[in-house]
Tab-separated table of C-alpha atoms in Angstrom:
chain	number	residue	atom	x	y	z
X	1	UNK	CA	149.561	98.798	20.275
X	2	UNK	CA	149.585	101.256	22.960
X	3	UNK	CA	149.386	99.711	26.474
X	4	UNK	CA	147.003	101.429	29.354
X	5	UNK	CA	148.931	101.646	32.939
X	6	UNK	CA	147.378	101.096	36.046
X	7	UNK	CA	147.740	103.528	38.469
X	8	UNK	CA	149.255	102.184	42.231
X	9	UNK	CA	147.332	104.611	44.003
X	10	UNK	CA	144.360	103.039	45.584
X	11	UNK	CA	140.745	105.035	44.804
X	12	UNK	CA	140.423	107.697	47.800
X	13	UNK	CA	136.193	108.222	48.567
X	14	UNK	CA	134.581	110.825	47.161
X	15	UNK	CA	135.326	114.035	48.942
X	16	UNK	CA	132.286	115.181	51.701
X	17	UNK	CA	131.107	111.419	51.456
X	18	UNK	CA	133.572	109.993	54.460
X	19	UNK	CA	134.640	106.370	54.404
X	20	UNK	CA	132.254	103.240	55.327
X	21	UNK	CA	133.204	103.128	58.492
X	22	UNK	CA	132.412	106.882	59.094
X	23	UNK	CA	129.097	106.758	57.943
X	24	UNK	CA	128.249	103.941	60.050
X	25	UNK	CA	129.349	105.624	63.122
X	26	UNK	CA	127.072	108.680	61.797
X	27	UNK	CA	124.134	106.360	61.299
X	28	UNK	CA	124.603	104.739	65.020
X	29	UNK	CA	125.145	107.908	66.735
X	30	UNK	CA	121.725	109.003	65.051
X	31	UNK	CA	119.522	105.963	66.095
X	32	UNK	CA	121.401	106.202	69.627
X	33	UNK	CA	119.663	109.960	69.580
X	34	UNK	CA	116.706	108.862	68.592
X	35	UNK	CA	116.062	106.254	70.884
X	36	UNK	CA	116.830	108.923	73.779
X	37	UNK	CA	114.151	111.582	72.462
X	38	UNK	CA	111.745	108.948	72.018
X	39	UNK	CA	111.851	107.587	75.628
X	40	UNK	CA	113.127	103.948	74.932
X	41	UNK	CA	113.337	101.984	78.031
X	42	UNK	CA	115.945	99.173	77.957
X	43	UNK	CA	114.035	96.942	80.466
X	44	UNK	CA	110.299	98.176	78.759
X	45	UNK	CA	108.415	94.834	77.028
X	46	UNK	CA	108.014	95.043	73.654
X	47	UNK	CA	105.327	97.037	72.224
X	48	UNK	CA	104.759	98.939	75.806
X	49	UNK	CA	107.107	102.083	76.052
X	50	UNK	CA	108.655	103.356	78.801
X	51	UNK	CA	108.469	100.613	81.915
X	52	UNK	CA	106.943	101.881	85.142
X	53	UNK	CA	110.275	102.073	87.009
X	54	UNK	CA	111.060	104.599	83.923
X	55	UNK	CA	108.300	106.688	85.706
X	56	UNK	CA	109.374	105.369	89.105
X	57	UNK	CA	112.961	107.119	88.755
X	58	UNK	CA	111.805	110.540	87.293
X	59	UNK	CA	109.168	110.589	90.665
X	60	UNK	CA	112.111	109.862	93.023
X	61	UNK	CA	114.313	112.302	91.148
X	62	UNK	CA	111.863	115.073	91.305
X	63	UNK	CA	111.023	115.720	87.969
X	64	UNK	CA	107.007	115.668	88.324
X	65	UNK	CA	106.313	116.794	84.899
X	66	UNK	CA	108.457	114.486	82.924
X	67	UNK	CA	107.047	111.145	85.250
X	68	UNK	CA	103.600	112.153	84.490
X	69	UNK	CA	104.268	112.524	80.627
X	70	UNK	CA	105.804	109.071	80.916
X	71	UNK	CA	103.088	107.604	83.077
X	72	UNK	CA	100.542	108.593	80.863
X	73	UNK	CA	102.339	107.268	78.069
X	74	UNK	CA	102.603	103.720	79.655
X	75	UNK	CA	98.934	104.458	80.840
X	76	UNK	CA	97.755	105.079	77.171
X	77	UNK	CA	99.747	102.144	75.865
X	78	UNK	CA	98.414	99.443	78.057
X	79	UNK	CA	95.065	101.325	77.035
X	80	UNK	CA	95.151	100.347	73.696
X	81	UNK	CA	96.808	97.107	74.542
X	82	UNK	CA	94.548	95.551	77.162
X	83	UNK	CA	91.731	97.651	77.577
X	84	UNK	CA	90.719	100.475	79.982
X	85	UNK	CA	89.608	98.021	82.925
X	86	UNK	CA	92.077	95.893	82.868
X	87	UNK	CA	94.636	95.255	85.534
X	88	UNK	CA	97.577	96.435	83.294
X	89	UNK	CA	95.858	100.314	83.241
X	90	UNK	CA	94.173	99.948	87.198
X	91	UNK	CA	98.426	99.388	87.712
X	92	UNK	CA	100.171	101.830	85.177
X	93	UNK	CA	97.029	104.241	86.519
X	94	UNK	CA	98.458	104.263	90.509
X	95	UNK	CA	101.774	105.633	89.450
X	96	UNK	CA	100.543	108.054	86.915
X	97	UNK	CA	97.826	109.520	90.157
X	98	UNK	CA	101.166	109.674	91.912
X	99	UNK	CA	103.256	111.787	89.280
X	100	UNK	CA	99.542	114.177	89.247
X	101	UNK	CA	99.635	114.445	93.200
X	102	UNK	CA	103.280	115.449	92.961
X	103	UNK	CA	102.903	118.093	90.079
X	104	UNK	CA	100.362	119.758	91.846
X	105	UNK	CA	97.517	118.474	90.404
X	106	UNK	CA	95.660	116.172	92.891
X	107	UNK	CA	92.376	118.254	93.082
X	108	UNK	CA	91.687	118.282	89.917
X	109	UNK	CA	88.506	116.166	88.441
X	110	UNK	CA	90.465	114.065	85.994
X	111	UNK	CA	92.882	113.218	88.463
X	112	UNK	CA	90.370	112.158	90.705
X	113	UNK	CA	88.572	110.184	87.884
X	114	UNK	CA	91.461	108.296	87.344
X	115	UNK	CA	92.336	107.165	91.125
X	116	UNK	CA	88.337	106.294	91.093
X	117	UNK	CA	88.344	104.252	88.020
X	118	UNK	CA	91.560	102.198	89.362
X	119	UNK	CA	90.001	101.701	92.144
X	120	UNK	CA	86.770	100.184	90.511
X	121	UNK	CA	88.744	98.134	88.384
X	122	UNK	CA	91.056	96.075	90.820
X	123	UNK	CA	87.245	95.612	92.953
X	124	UNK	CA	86.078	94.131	89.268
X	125	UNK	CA	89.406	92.198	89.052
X	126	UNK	CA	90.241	91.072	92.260
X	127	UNK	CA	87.975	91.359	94.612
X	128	UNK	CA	87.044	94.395	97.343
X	129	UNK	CA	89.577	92.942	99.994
X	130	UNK	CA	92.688	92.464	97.800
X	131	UNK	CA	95.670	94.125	99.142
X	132	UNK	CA	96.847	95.681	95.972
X	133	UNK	CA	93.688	97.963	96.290
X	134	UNK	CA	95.381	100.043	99.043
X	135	UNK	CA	97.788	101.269	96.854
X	136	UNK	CA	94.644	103.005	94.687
X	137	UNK	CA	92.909	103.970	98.003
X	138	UNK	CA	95.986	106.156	99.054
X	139	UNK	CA	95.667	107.544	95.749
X	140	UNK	CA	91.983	108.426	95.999
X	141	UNK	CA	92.458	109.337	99.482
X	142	UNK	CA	95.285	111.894	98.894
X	143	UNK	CA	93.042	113.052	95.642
X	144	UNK	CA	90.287	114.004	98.135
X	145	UNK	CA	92.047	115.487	100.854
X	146	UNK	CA	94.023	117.947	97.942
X	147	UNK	CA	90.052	118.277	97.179
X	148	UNK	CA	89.267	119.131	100.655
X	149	UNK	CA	86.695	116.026	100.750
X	150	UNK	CA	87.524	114.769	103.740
X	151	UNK	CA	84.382	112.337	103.923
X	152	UNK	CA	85.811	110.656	100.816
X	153	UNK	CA	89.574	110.878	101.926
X	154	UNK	CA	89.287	109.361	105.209
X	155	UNK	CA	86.892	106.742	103.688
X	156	UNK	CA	89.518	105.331	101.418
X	157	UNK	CA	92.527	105.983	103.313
X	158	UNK	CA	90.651	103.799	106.561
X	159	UNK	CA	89.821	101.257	104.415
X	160	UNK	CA	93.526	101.364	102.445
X	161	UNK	CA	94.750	100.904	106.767
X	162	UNK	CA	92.569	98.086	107.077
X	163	UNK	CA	93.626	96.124	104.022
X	164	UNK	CA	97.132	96.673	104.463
X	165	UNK	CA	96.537	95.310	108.092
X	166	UNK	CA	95.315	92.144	107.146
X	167	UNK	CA	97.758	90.824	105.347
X	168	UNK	CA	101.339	89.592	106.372
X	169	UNK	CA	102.886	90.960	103.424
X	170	UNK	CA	102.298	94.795	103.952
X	171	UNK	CA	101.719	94.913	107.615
X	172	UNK	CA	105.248	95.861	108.494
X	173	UNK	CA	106.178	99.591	106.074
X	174	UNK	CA	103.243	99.377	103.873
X	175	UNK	CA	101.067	100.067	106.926
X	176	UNK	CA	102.714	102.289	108.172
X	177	UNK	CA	102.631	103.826	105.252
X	178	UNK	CA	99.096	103.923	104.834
X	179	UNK	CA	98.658	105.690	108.600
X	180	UNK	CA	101.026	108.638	107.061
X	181	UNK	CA	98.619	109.168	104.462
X	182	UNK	CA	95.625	109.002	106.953
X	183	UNK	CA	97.617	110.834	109.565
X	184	UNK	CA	97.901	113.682	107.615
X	185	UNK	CA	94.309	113.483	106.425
X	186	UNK	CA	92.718	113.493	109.457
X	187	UNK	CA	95.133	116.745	110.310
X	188	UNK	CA	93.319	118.324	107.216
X	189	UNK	CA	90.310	117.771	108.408
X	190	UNK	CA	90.906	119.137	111.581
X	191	UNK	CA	90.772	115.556	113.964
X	192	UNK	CA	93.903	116.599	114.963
X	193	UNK	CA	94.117	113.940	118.420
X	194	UNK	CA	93.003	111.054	115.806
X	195	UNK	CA	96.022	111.984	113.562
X	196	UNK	CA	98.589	111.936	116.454
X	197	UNK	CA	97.186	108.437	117.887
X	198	UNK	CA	97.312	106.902	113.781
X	199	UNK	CA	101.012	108.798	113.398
X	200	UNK	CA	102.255	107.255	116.635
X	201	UNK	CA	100.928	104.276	115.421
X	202	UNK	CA	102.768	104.211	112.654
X	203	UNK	CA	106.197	105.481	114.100
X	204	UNK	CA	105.732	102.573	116.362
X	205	UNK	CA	106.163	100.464	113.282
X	206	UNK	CA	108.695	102.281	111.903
X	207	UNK	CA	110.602	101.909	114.963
């Protein structure tokens, strides 16, 4: 009977189908890619996209367009997570009024709505002399003054002074911070020896 020899060469992989090891690396470099078009944020929470200081960065880096798209993302996700008054949107809604102010788009009505409806909500949530509201008050403030209502700016922005006063915790910077914003407000509106008393006031601070 004939005998059938085996051959000592081992099986080579199909040719254009690359080894195990090669696909792998293909299929990680892929998923890598995708993460990186799709916004995934490393230090995000689970289920909520890109994390605020995802938005935070692209602000301080000046690339206004891509911090609002991410701020509204985070904005819409906490939407559908927690609901439009909660706390999670009044805080994910301050930084996405920022990224509008910065691209230019402070006067416009939706922007505006926005800062207003944060504001409402952390008065709902927290009460009307919370300190976290001056962060939305700048917001509103700086809407209104790109609006040229200076009424409404100087309104918010005094009261966003006051708060920040008040309290131990933001009465160092943060204040001073707050009389920038109203500084330049009242200079809008034309109370030009207010704003250089409030600036001063604040460089003293700063100092």
């Amino acid at each position: 009977p004939r005998t059938t020899r085996r051959s000592s060469v081992a099986p080579q992989p199909a040719q254009g189908h690359g080894t195990l090891d090669d696909r792998a690396m293909i299929l990680l470099r892929c998923a890598v890619l995708a993460a990186m078009l799709t916004g995934y944020a490393p230090d995000a929470a689970p289920g909520q996209g890109a994390s605020a200081a995802d938005a935070q960065t692209l602000q301080d880096n000046g690339l206004y367009e891509q911090a609002e798209a991410t701020a509204q993302s985070r904005v819409d996700i906490l939407d559908g997570r927690y609901g439009r008054t909660s706390i999670e949107v009044a805080n994910a809604s301050d930084l996405l009024v920022r990224a509008l102010l910065l691209n230019g788009k402070g006067a416009a009505a939706g922007t505006r709505a926005i800062a207003e409806l944060s504001v409402q909500t952390k008065e709902l949530r927290l009460g009307a002399t919370h300190v976290d509201l001056a962060i939305s008050l700048i917001n509103l403030g700086d809407c209104c003054v790109e609006a040229a209502d200076y009424r409404c700016a100087l309104a918010a922005l005094e009261r966003a002074v006051a708060l920040r006063a008040t309290s131990s915790a933001t009465n160092g910077v943060p204040l001073a911070e707050a009389q920038d914003h109203l500084g330049r407000a009242l200079t809008a509106a034309g109370r030009n020896a207010e704003a250089v008393r409030t600036l001063e006031r604040s460089l003293q601070i700063k100092q």
